[in-house]
Amino acid sequence: MMKVAIIGYGVVGSGVYDILKENRGGIEKRCGESVAVKYVLDIRDFPDHPEREIFVKDFDKILSDPEVGVVVETMGGVRFAYDYTKSALSAGKTVVTSNKELVALHGHEFFRLAEENGCRYLFEASVGGGIPVIRPLARCLAANEIDSITGIINGTTNFILTKMYEEEQSFEDALLQAQRLGYAEKDPSADVDGLDVCRKIAILASMVLGKRVGCGDIPTCGIRGVTDDDMKWAESAGCAIKLLGRAVFRNGRAGVSVEPAMVHKTNPLANIGDVYNGILVEGNMVGHVMFYGRGAGKLPTASAVVADIVDAVRQPGYCGEFSWTDAGDTAFDPAELESEFFVRMCEGSIAAAEKAFAVQDKFYARHDGDIGFITEMMSKNEVNKLLSGIDGVKSVMRLFR
Ligand code: HSE
């Protein structure tokens, strides 16, 4: 029997406990042995819990118990999670996590530690919640060179943008609703300012390269600046506005960005609404592959954690396919990447825009004293250069078809 310790009995940790109980039979069949939770570590007390006796407050109890083979880290944050993960791996215990911040920051250290100690560090739940994406990328698409990954990988911001777009809610009202429904994390800034997406796309990019892409190398812009007007303009251009994490791979390096973008209705990502996530991967052999599902929430995220537990029980020894090292220069400036851009500016600047851009054949419209048009394919550096002498620019967004 495999004994598991869950550290952090919040939304995801309690979901892991529930799934291991509810689906015990099937999990045992797939593991070839039963899996039981021996300890739950949390600073809070759970006096009404049916298994009160498994709750502990001292991590050393877990660490020193040779029966515990897998530690599930669902506590989040970095401070304690880092120390506990390091200690568990050093003791040869596999760690399974949903903690994207820790994976993005310290994953490379933990993979090395796992290798040295013959155990594993698994993180399927850290990106896309319940959507299988880490394993398919590493295993099922192994024949491909990955050209790009473009994802809606934050449920909270997708919920907010969907409400703003479909129900004409303000950003503030939509955020309040997301908080009431329990989608937004404790501090909504990690979601709305794009940090959560930054960590997740850093994880995917690092895994594809096999080398760490640091969050500091990823220009990150959240959705606070997206206005009701942007929504109206997007609609008239046949687009939705989505917060995209994007990584484009070239010559062993990645151009990675996080920013709100216009996504044309013909692109499957435009139709991913509510708290759902969608990740579009482009492989050089397979073409486009899309992953879609619940990117957040108790049971979807816990389902990915439990899948990692099953994997760890079946294959306990180190296996480096989902890992990266901390090696050198991995990022190029995503401003070099070409796309179309949607530009909105004061109507008074129309002559200057016509002179600078070839806008004649592209979507070109006027509303409320503003004009909007779509550029040719160009880099962000080029669009900024063309706009530099023009007054009254109100918004510039990448546009993907
Ligand atoms: N706050 C995150 C989201 C949770 O909304 O997607 C899942 O990582």
Tab-separated table of C-alpha atoms and ligand atoms in Angstrom:
chain	number	residue	atom	x	y	z
A	1	MET	CA	0.000	0.000	0.000
A	2	MET	CA	1.285	3.474	-0.896
A	3	LYS	CA	0.986	6.007	1.909
A	4	VAL	CA	0.532	9.632	0.947
A	5	ALA	CA	0.849	12.865	2.937
A	6	ILE	CA	-1.030	15.968	1.838
A	7	ILE	CA	0.526	19.257	2.898
A	8	GLY	CA	-2.002	22.079	2.679
A	9	TYR	CA	-5.657	21.144	3.130
A	10	GLY	CA	-7.173	23.985	1.150
A	11	VAL	CA	-9.344	23.766	-1.953
A	12	VAL	CA	-7.037	21.487	-3.937
A	13	GLY	CA	-5.612	19.467	-1.025
A	14	SER	CA	-9.075	18.573	0.238
A	15	GLY	CA	-10.053	17.696	-3.334
A	16	VAL	CA	-7.144	15.243	-3.497
A	17	TYR	CA	-8.321	13.640	-0.262
A	18	ASP	CA	-11.897	13.378	-1.612
A	19	ILE	CA	-10.839	11.843	-4.934
A	20	LEU	CA	-8.574	9.277	-3.276
A	21	LYS	CA	-11.592	8.214	-1.174
A	22	GLU	CA	-14.278	8.416	-3.838
A	23	ASN	CA	-12.345	6.704	-6.631
A	24	ARG	CA	-10.352	4.374	-4.389
A	25	GLY	CA	-11.185	1.198	-6.328
A	26	GLY	CA	-10.241	2.491	-9.763
A	27	ILE	CA	-7.099	4.166	-8.465
A	28	GLU	CA	-6.005	0.938	-6.776
A	29	LYS	CA	-6.560	-0.971	-10.010
A	30	ARG	CA	-4.512	1.520	-12.013
A	31	CYS	CA	-1.727	1.673	-9.428
A	32	GLY	CA	-1.552	-2.048	-8.776
A	33	GLU	CA	-1.754	-1.269	-5.051
A	34	SER	CA	-3.992	0.777	-2.806
A	35	VAL	CA	-3.248	4.421	-2.033
A	36	ALA	CA	-4.134	5.865	1.365
A	37	VAL	CA	-3.700	9.270	2.954
A	38	LYS	CA	-1.672	8.785	6.125
A	39	TYR	CA	-1.156	12.424	7.073
A	40	VAL	CA	-2.599	15.824	6.312
A	41	LEU	CA	-0.514	18.802	7.365
A	42	ASP	CA	-2.255	22.116	7.891
A	43	ILE	CA	-1.922	24.948	10.392
A	44	ARG	CA	-5.682	24.946	10.867
A	45	ASP	CA	-7.730	22.469	12.902
A	46	PHE	CA	-10.466	20.384	11.334
A	47	PRO	CA	-12.355	19.101	14.411
A	48	ASP	CA	-15.307	17.796	12.379
A	49	HIS	CA	-13.243	15.858	9.873
A	50	PRO	CA	-14.085	12.117	9.821
A	51	GLU	CA	-10.372	11.247	10.063
A	52	ARG	CA	-9.260	13.827	12.608
A	53	GLU	CA	-6.356	11.641	13.680
A	54	ILE	CA	-4.483	12.009	10.374
A	55	PHE	CA	-4.043	15.783	10.797
A	56	VAL	CA	-0.608	16.909	11.934
A	57	LYS	CA	1.155	20.236	12.352
A	58	ASP	CA	4.751	19.023	12.349
A	59	PHE	CA	6.264	18.272	8.946
A	60	ASP	CA	9.021	16.183	10.549
A	61	LYS	CA	6.451	13.550	11.371
A	62	ILE	CA	5.854	13.077	7.639
A	63	LEU	CA	9.508	13.319	6.773
A	64	SER	CA	10.621	10.718	9.257
A	65	ASP	CA	7.921	8.208	8.372
A	66	PRO	CA	9.434	5.678	5.922
A	67	GLU	CA	5.954	4.529	4.921
A	68	VAL	CA	5.186	7.841	3.219
A	69	GLY	CA	6.286	7.542	-0.407
A	70	VAL	CA	4.468	10.523	-1.910
A	71	VAL	CA	4.055	14.033	-0.523
A	72	VAL	CA	1.317	16.122	-2.139
A	73	GLU	CA	2.194	19.799	-1.906
A	74	THR	CA	-0.990	21.820	-2.271
A	75	MET	CA	-0.137	24.561	0.186
A	76	GLY	CA	0.854	27.176	-2.421
A	77	GLY	CA	3.267	30.043	-1.917
A	78	VAL	CA	6.997	29.624	-1.793
A	79	ARG	CA	8.366	30.023	1.711
A	80	PHE	CA	7.293	26.831	3.483
A	81	ALA	CA	6.488	24.907	0.321
A	82	TYR	CA	10.100	25.313	-0.838
A	83	ASP	CA	11.597	23.948	2.392
A	84	TYR	CA	9.155	21.069	2.667
A	85	THR	CA	9.597	20.072	-0.969
A	86	LYS	CA	13.364	20.176	-0.674
A	87	SER	CA	13.342	18.074	2.495
A	88	ALA	CA	10.904	15.523	1.080
A	89	LEU	CA	12.876	15.052	-2.150
A	90	SER	CA	16.140	14.849	-0.218
A	91	ALA	CA	14.569	12.047	1.808
A	92	GLY	CA	13.703	10.200	-1.427
A	93	LYS	CA	9.977	10.937	-1.274
A	94	THR	CA	8.242	11.870	-4.522
A	95	VAL	CA	6.549	15.269	-4.443
A	96	VAL	CA	3.424	16.005	-6.464
A	97	THR	CA	2.375	19.642	-6.677
A	98	SER	CA	-0.169	22.110	-8.018
A	99	ASN	CA	2.023	25.053	-6.987
A	100	LYS	CA	2.899	26.854	-10.221
A	101	GLU	CA	4.838	29.605	-8.493
A	102	LEU	CA	7.192	27.097	-6.911
A	103	VAL	CA	7.549	25.027	-10.091
A	104	ALA	CA	8.299	28.114	-12.204
A	105	LEU	CA	10.828	29.465	-9.708
A	106	HIS	CA	12.516	26.355	-8.372
A	107	GLY	CA	11.490	23.438	-10.573
A	108	HIS	CA	15.034	23.046	-11.965
A	109	GLU	CA	16.459	22.578	-8.440
A	110	PHE	CA	13.819	20.037	-7.526
A	111	PHE	CA	14.302	17.943	-10.673
A	112	ARG	CA	17.998	17.674	-9.868
A	113	LEU	CA	17.255	16.757	-6.285
A	114	ALA	CA	14.730	14.150	-7.391
A	115	GLU	CA	17.274	12.624	-9.751
A	116	GLU	CA	19.921	12.501	-7.016
A	117	ASN	CA	17.518	10.793	-4.634
A	118	GLY	CA	15.758	8.418	-7.028
A	119	CYS	CA	12.311	9.993	-6.693
A	120	ARG	CA	10.161	12.343	-8.759
A	121	TYR	CA	8.845	15.896	-8.797
A	122	LEU	CA	5.541	16.000	-10.687
A	123	PHE	CA	3.487	19.080	-11.537
A	124	GLU	CA	0.681	18.245	-14.011
A	125	ALA	CA	-1.801	20.294	-11.941
A	126	SER	CA	0.312	23.433	-12.052
A	127	VAL	CA	-0.832	24.381	-15.571
A	128	GLY	CA	-4.379	24.181	-16.871
A	129	GLY	CA	-5.900	22.706	-13.681
A	130	GLY	CA	-7.639	19.507	-14.720
A	131	ILE	CA	-6.538	19.661	-18.353
A	132	PRO	CA	-3.855	17.116	-19.180
A	133	VAL	CA	-1.170	19.202	-20.839
A	134	ILE	CA	2.215	18.508	-19.225
A	135	ARG	CA	2.182	14.797	-19.934
A	136	PRO	CA	0.754	15.068	-23.479
A	137	LEU	CA	3.341	17.716	-24.339
A	138	ALA	CA	6.225	15.639	-23.029
A	139	ARG	CA	5.016	12.235	-24.149
A	140	CYS	CA	2.325	12.233	-26.829
A	141	LEU	CA	3.912	15.055	-28.834
A	142	ALA	CA	7.438	13.728	-28.377
A	143	ALA	CA	7.854	13.219	-32.134
A	144	ASN	CA	7.443	16.935	-32.774
A	145	GLU	CA	9.464	20.065	-32.526
A	146	ILE	CA	7.053	22.415	-30.782
A	147	ASP	CA	6.739	25.656	-32.751
A	148	SER	CA	4.406	27.536	-30.442
A	149	ILE	CA	2.074	27.352	-27.473
A	150	THR	CA	-0.731	29.871	-27.127
A	151	GLY	CA	-2.966	29.545	-24.123
A	152	ILE	CA	-5.831	30.942	-22.156
A	153	ILE	CA	-4.455	29.591	-18.907
A	154	ASN	CA	-6.115	31.671	-16.245
A	155	GLY	CA	-9.735	30.874	-15.477
A	156	THR	CA	-10.397	33.974	-13.391
A	157	THR	CA	-9.377	36.469	-16.062
A	158	ASN	CA	-11.158	34.494	-18.745
A	159	PHE	CA	-14.303	34.656	-16.622
A	160	ILE	CA	-13.901	38.423	-16.180
A	161	LEU	CA	-13.229	39.051	-19.879
A	162	THR	CA	-16.181	36.855	-20.864
A	163	LYS	CA	-18.516	38.801	-18.556
A	164	MET	CA	-17.204	42.117	-19.902
A	165	TYR	CA	-17.654	40.941	-23.480
A	166	GLU	CA	-20.945	39.047	-23.332
A	167	GLU	CA	-22.793	40.909	-20.583
A	168	GLU	CA	-21.129	44.309	-20.871
A	169	GLN	CA	-20.107	44.196	-17.212
A	170	SER	CA	-17.400	46.534	-15.969
A	171	PHE	CA	-14.035	45.054	-15.003
A	172	GLU	CA	-14.742	45.814	-11.323
A	173	ASP	CA	-18.178	44.117	-11.303
A	174	ALA	CA	-16.881	41.067	-13.138
A	175	LEU	CA	-13.949	40.765	-10.694
A	176	LEU	CA	-16.326	40.973	-7.720
A	177	GLN	CA	-18.456	38.227	-9.233
A	178	ALA	CA	-15.350	36.072	-9.822
A	179	GLN	CA	-14.419	36.559	-6.161
A	180	ARG	CA	-17.925	35.734	-4.956
A	181	LEU	CA	-17.858	32.509	-6.987
A	182	GLY	CA	-14.470	31.590	-5.498
A	183	TYR	CA	-12.590	31.654	-8.820
A	184	ALA	CA	-10.181	34.461	-8.031
A	185	GLU	CA	-7.245	33.554	-5.827
A	186	LYS	CA	-6.964	35.215	-2.406
A	187	ASP	CA	-5.039	38.103	-3.899
A	188	PRO	CA	-6.617	38.800	-7.302
A	189	SER	CA	-3.542	40.659	-8.528
A	190	ALA	CA	-1.757	37.386	-9.357
A	191	ASP	CA	-4.628	36.660	-11.728
A	192	VAL	CA	-5.563	40.064	-13.109
A	193	ASP	CA	-1.992	41.343	-13.467
A	194	GLY	CA	-0.957	38.270	-15.437
A	195	LEU	CA	1.531	36.762	-12.926
A	196	ASP	CA	-0.331	33.476	-12.777
A	197	VAL	CA	-0.272	33.189	-16.577
A	198	CYS	CA	3.394	34.191	-16.566
A	199	ARG	CA	4.269	31.317	-14.213
A	200	LYS	CA	2.250	28.808	-16.210
A	201	ILE	CA	3.634	29.757	-19.607
A	202	ALA	CA	7.141	29.807	-18.075
A	203	ILE	CA	6.579	26.192	-16.995
A	204	LEU	CA	5.381	25.115	-20.455
A	205	ALA	CA	8.190	26.957	-22.242
A	206	SER	CA	10.821	25.552	-19.868
A	207	MET	CA	9.553	22.052	-20.378
A	208	VAL	CA	9.591	22.342	-24.154
A	209	LEU	CA	13.127	23.757	-24.169
A	210	GLY	CA	14.418	21.521	-21.374
A	211	LYS	CA	15.977	24.715	-20.057
A	212	ARG	CA	14.530	27.185	-17.614
A	213	VAL	CA	12.742	30.259	-18.928
A	214	GLY	CA	12.565	32.680	-16.015
A	215	CYS	CA	9.458	34.753	-15.315
A	216	GLY	CA	11.725	37.809	-15.386
A	217	ASP	CA	12.294	37.157	-19.103
A	218	ILE	CA	8.579	37.278	-19.873
A	219	PRO	CA	7.013	40.713	-20.519
A	220	THR	CA	3.757	40.484	-18.621
A	221	CYS	CA	0.661	42.632	-18.936
A	222	GLY	CA	-2.624	41.749	-17.257
A	223	ILE	CA	-6.185	42.830	-17.946
A	224	ARG	CA	-6.642	45.885	-15.715
A	225	GLY	CA	-6.204	48.158	-18.729
A	226	VAL	CA	-8.864	46.434	-20.847
A	227	THR	CA	-11.857	48.759	-21.151
A	228	ASP	CA	-15.507	48.461	-22.155
A	229	ASP	CA	-14.553	50.370	-25.308
A	230	ASP	CA	-11.924	47.750	-26.178
A	231	MET	CA	-14.643	45.123	-25.922
A	232	LYS	CA	-16.944	46.989	-28.306
A	233	TRP	CA	-14.166	47.491	-30.801
A	234	ALA	CA	-13.155	43.858	-30.589
A	235	GLU	CA	-16.698	42.803	-31.325
A	236	SER	CA	-16.944	45.030	-34.366
A	237	ALA	CA	-13.663	43.557	-35.646
A	238	GLY	CA	-15.077	40.024	-35.285
A	239	CYS	CA	-12.787	39.270	-32.329
A	240	ALA	CA	-12.883	38.497	-28.620
A	241	ILE	CA	-10.290	39.811	-26.170
A	242	LYS	CA	-8.363	37.096	-24.337
A	243	LEU	CA	-5.433	37.147	-21.950
A	244	LEU	CA	-2.899	34.980	-23.744
A	245	GLY	CA	0.261	33.324	-22.534
A	246	ARG	CA	2.321	32.685	-25.639
A	247	ALA	CA	5.629	30.994	-26.310
A	248	VAL	CA	7.177	30.800	-29.762
A	249	PHE	CA	10.209	28.544	-30.128
A	250	ARG	CA	13.113	29.308	-32.460
A	251	ASN	CA	16.598	27.862	-32.562
A	252	GLY	CA	16.543	26.540	-29.023
A	253	ARG	CA	15.124	29.715	-27.515
A	254	ALA	CA	11.656	30.972	-26.691
A	255	GLY	CA	9.941	34.323	-27.171
A	256	VAL	CA	7.403	34.336	-24.374
A	257	SER	CA	4.779	36.930	-23.520
A	258	VAL	CA	1.661	37.501	-21.463
A	259	GLU	CA	-0.774	40.102	-22.770
A	260	PRO	CA	-4.408	40.709	-23.652
A	261	ALA	CA	-4.922	40.175	-27.366
A	262	MET	CA	-7.697	40.239	-29.916
A	263	VAL	CA	-8.524	36.748	-31.069
A	264	HIS	CA	-10.548	36.430	-34.244
A	265	LYS	CA	-13.724	34.347	-33.995
A	266	THR	CA	-12.283	31.870	-36.493
A	267	ASN	CA	-9.568	30.957	-33.965
A	268	PRO	CA	-10.775	28.254	-31.529
A	269	LEU	CA	-9.340	30.181	-28.569
A	270	ALA	CA	-11.875	32.985	-29.183
A	271	ASN	CA	-14.710	30.675	-28.217
A	272	ILE	CA	-13.289	29.570	-24.882
A	273	GLY	CA	-15.437	31.363	-22.336
A	274	ASP	CA	-16.190	31.475	-18.648
A	275	VAL	CA	-13.536	29.895	-16.385
A	276	TYR	CA	-12.446	27.425	-19.020
A	277	ASN	CA	-8.871	27.221	-20.252
A	278	GLY	CA	-7.679	26.397	-23.750
A	279	ILE	CA	-4.144	25.680	-24.878
A	280	LEU	CA	-3.265	25.580	-28.544
A	281	VAL	CA	-0.022	23.791	-29.325
A	282	GLU	CA	1.605	23.812	-32.733
A	283	GLY	CA	3.928	20.919	-33.474
A	284	ASN	CA	5.965	20.724	-36.668
A	285	MET	CA	4.541	17.303	-37.536
A	286	VAL	CA	1.115	17.169	-35.928
A	287	GLY	CA	0.041	20.742	-36.728
A	288	HIS	CA	-2.356	22.296	-34.221
A	289	VAL	CA	-3.529	20.427	-31.144
A	290	MET	CA	-5.942	21.979	-28.691
A	291	PHE	CA	-6.359	21.185	-25.000
A	292	TYR	CA	-9.569	22.397	-23.412
A	293	GLY	CA	-11.249	22.039	-20.044
A	294	ARG	CA	-11.596	23.309	-16.517
A	295	GLY	CA	-8.424	25.167	-15.710
A	296	ALA	CA	-9.189	25.798	-12.055
A	297	GLY	CA	-11.321	24.577	-9.190
A	298	LYS	CA	-11.182	21.921	-6.522
A	299	LEU	CA	-11.883	18.627	-8.255
A	300	PRO	CA	-10.488	19.429	-11.728
A	301	THR	CA	-7.142	20.496	-10.247
A	302	ALA	CA	-7.150	17.660	-7.720
A	303	SER	CA	-7.832	15.210	-10.546
A	304	ALA	CA	-4.531	16.215	-12.159
A	305	VAL	CA	-2.738	15.877	-8.807
A	306	VAL	CA	-4.135	12.390	-8.298
A	307	ALA	CA	-3.102	11.391	-11.840
A	308	ASP	CA	0.460	12.334	-10.834
A	309	ILE	CA	0.156	10.233	-7.679
A	310	VAL	CA	-0.915	7.254	-9.809
A	311	ASP	CA	2.013	7.851	-12.151
A	312	ALA	CA	4.401	8.081	-9.195
A	313	VAL	CA	3.138	4.829	-7.706
A	314	ARG	CA	3.457	3.015	-11.029
A	315	GLN	CA	6.866	4.453	-11.820
A	316	PRO	CA	8.487	5.569	-8.574
A	317	GLY	CA	12.072	6.043	-9.752
A	318	TYR	CA	13.408	9.223	-11.334
A	319	CYS	CA	12.286	9.893	-14.871
A	320	GLY	CA	13.520	13.083	-16.493
A	321	GLU	CA	11.021	13.571	-19.296
A	322	PHE	CA	9.166	16.390	-17.582
A	323	SER	CA	12.077	18.454	-16.399
A	324	TRP	CA	14.474	21.261	-17.237
A	325	THR	CA	17.821	22.563	-16.145
A	326	ASP	CA	18.916	26.046	-15.231
A	327	ALA	CA	20.990	26.628	-18.326
A	328	GLY	CA	21.864	29.919	-19.930
A	329	ASP	CA	20.255	32.161	-22.421
A	330	THR	CA	16.812	30.792	-23.231
A	331	ALA	CA	14.641	33.768	-24.102
A	332	PHE	CA	14.425	36.176	-27.013
A	333	ASP	CA	12.371	39.359	-27.041
A	334	PRO	CA	8.779	38.512	-28.078
A	335	ALA	CA	8.455	42.054	-29.461
A	336	GLU	CA	10.379	40.645	-32.456
A	337	LEU	CA	7.481	38.308	-33.272
A	338	GLU	CA	5.173	39.283	-36.085
A	339	SER	CA	1.387	39.404	-36.000
A	340	GLU	CA	-1.343	41.765	-37.066
A	341	PHE	CA	-2.174	44.540	-34.596
A	342	PHE	CA	-5.433	46.268	-33.851
A	343	VAL	CA	-4.862	49.977	-33.388
A	344	ARG	CA	-7.386	52.423	-31.985
A	345	MET	CA	-6.796	56.159	-32.031
A	346	CYS	CA	-8.536	59.540	-32.140
A	347	GLU	CA	-10.222	60.267	-35.445
A	348	GLY	CA	-8.101	63.405	-35.720
A	349	SER	CA	-5.042	61.215	-36.276
A	350	ILE	CA	-6.488	59.500	-39.333
A	351	ALA	CA	-4.251	61.239	-41.865
A	352	ALA	CA	-1.114	60.372	-39.905
A	353	ALA	CA	-2.255	56.757	-39.581
A	354	GLU	CA	-2.953	56.497	-43.296
A	355	LYS	CA	0.482	57.821	-44.043
A	356	ALA	CA	2.262	55.472	-41.635
A	357	PHE	CA	0.247	52.281	-42.238
A	358	ALA	CA	-1.220	50.503	-45.242
A	359	VAL	CA	-4.704	50.479	-43.742
A	360	GLN	CA	-6.826	50.731	-46.870
A	361	ASP	CA	-7.755	47.063	-47.229
A	362	LYS	CA	-8.035	46.222	-43.554
A	363	PHE	CA	-10.894	46.567	-41.116
A	364	TYR	CA	-11.289	50.259	-40.713
A	365	ALA	CA	-14.089	51.807	-38.707
A	366	ARG	CA	-15.140	54.838	-36.733
A	367	HIS	CA	-17.029	54.993	-33.428
A	368	ASP	CA	-17.474	57.866	-31.018
A	369	GLY	CA	-14.661	59.981	-32.390
A	370	ASP	CA	-12.165	57.101	-32.624
A	371	ILE	CA	-10.901	55.084	-35.548
A	372	GLY	CA	-9.736	51.480	-35.455
A	373	PHE	CA	-7.751	49.531	-38.003
A	374	ILE	CA	-5.763	46.345	-38.375
A	375	THR	CA	-2.136	46.493	-39.459
A	376	GLU	CA	-0.253	44.239	-41.825
A	377	MET	CA	1.824	41.479	-40.242
A	378	MET	CA	4.625	43.197	-38.360
A	379	SER	CA	6.594	43.035	-35.154
A	380	LYS	CA	5.661	44.981	-32.036
A	381	ASN	CA	8.868	46.937	-32.454
A	382	GLU	CA	7.756	47.976	-35.946
A	383	VAL	CA	4.248	48.967	-34.895
A	384	ASN	CA	5.639	51.035	-32.028
A	385	LYS	CA	8.044	52.735	-34.404
A	386	LEU	CA	5.275	53.582	-36.881
A	387	LEU	CA	3.086	54.920	-34.080
A	388	SER	CA	5.814	56.872	-32.355
A	389	GLY	CA	5.117	60.180	-34.107
A	390	ILE	CA	1.326	59.914	-33.969
A	391	ASP	CA	-0.766	61.534	-31.213
A	392	GLY	CA	-4.002	60.184	-29.800
A	393	VAL	CA	-3.225	56.443	-29.846
A	394	LYS	CA	-5.643	54.804	-27.415
A	395	SER	CA	-4.857	51.132	-27.639
A	396	VAL	CA	-2.664	48.672	-29.519
A	397	MET	CA	-3.279	44.951	-29.284
A	398	ARG	CA	-1.948	41.950	-31.105
A	399	LEU	CA	-4.547	40.258	-33.253
A	400	PHE	CA	-4.525	36.509	-33.930
A	401	ARG	CA	-6.648	34.741	-36.530
B	1	HSE	N1	-6.371	31.461	-10.148
B	1	HSE	C1	-6.095	30.443	-11.101
B	1	HSE	C2	-7.040	30.629	-12.277
B	1	HSE	C3	-6.256	29.092	-10.481
B	1	HSE	O1	-7.992	31.401	-12.143
B	1	HSE	O2	-6.840	30.037	-13.321
B	1	HSE	C4	-5.695	27.978	-11.255
B	1	HSE	O3	-4.326	28.083	-11.420
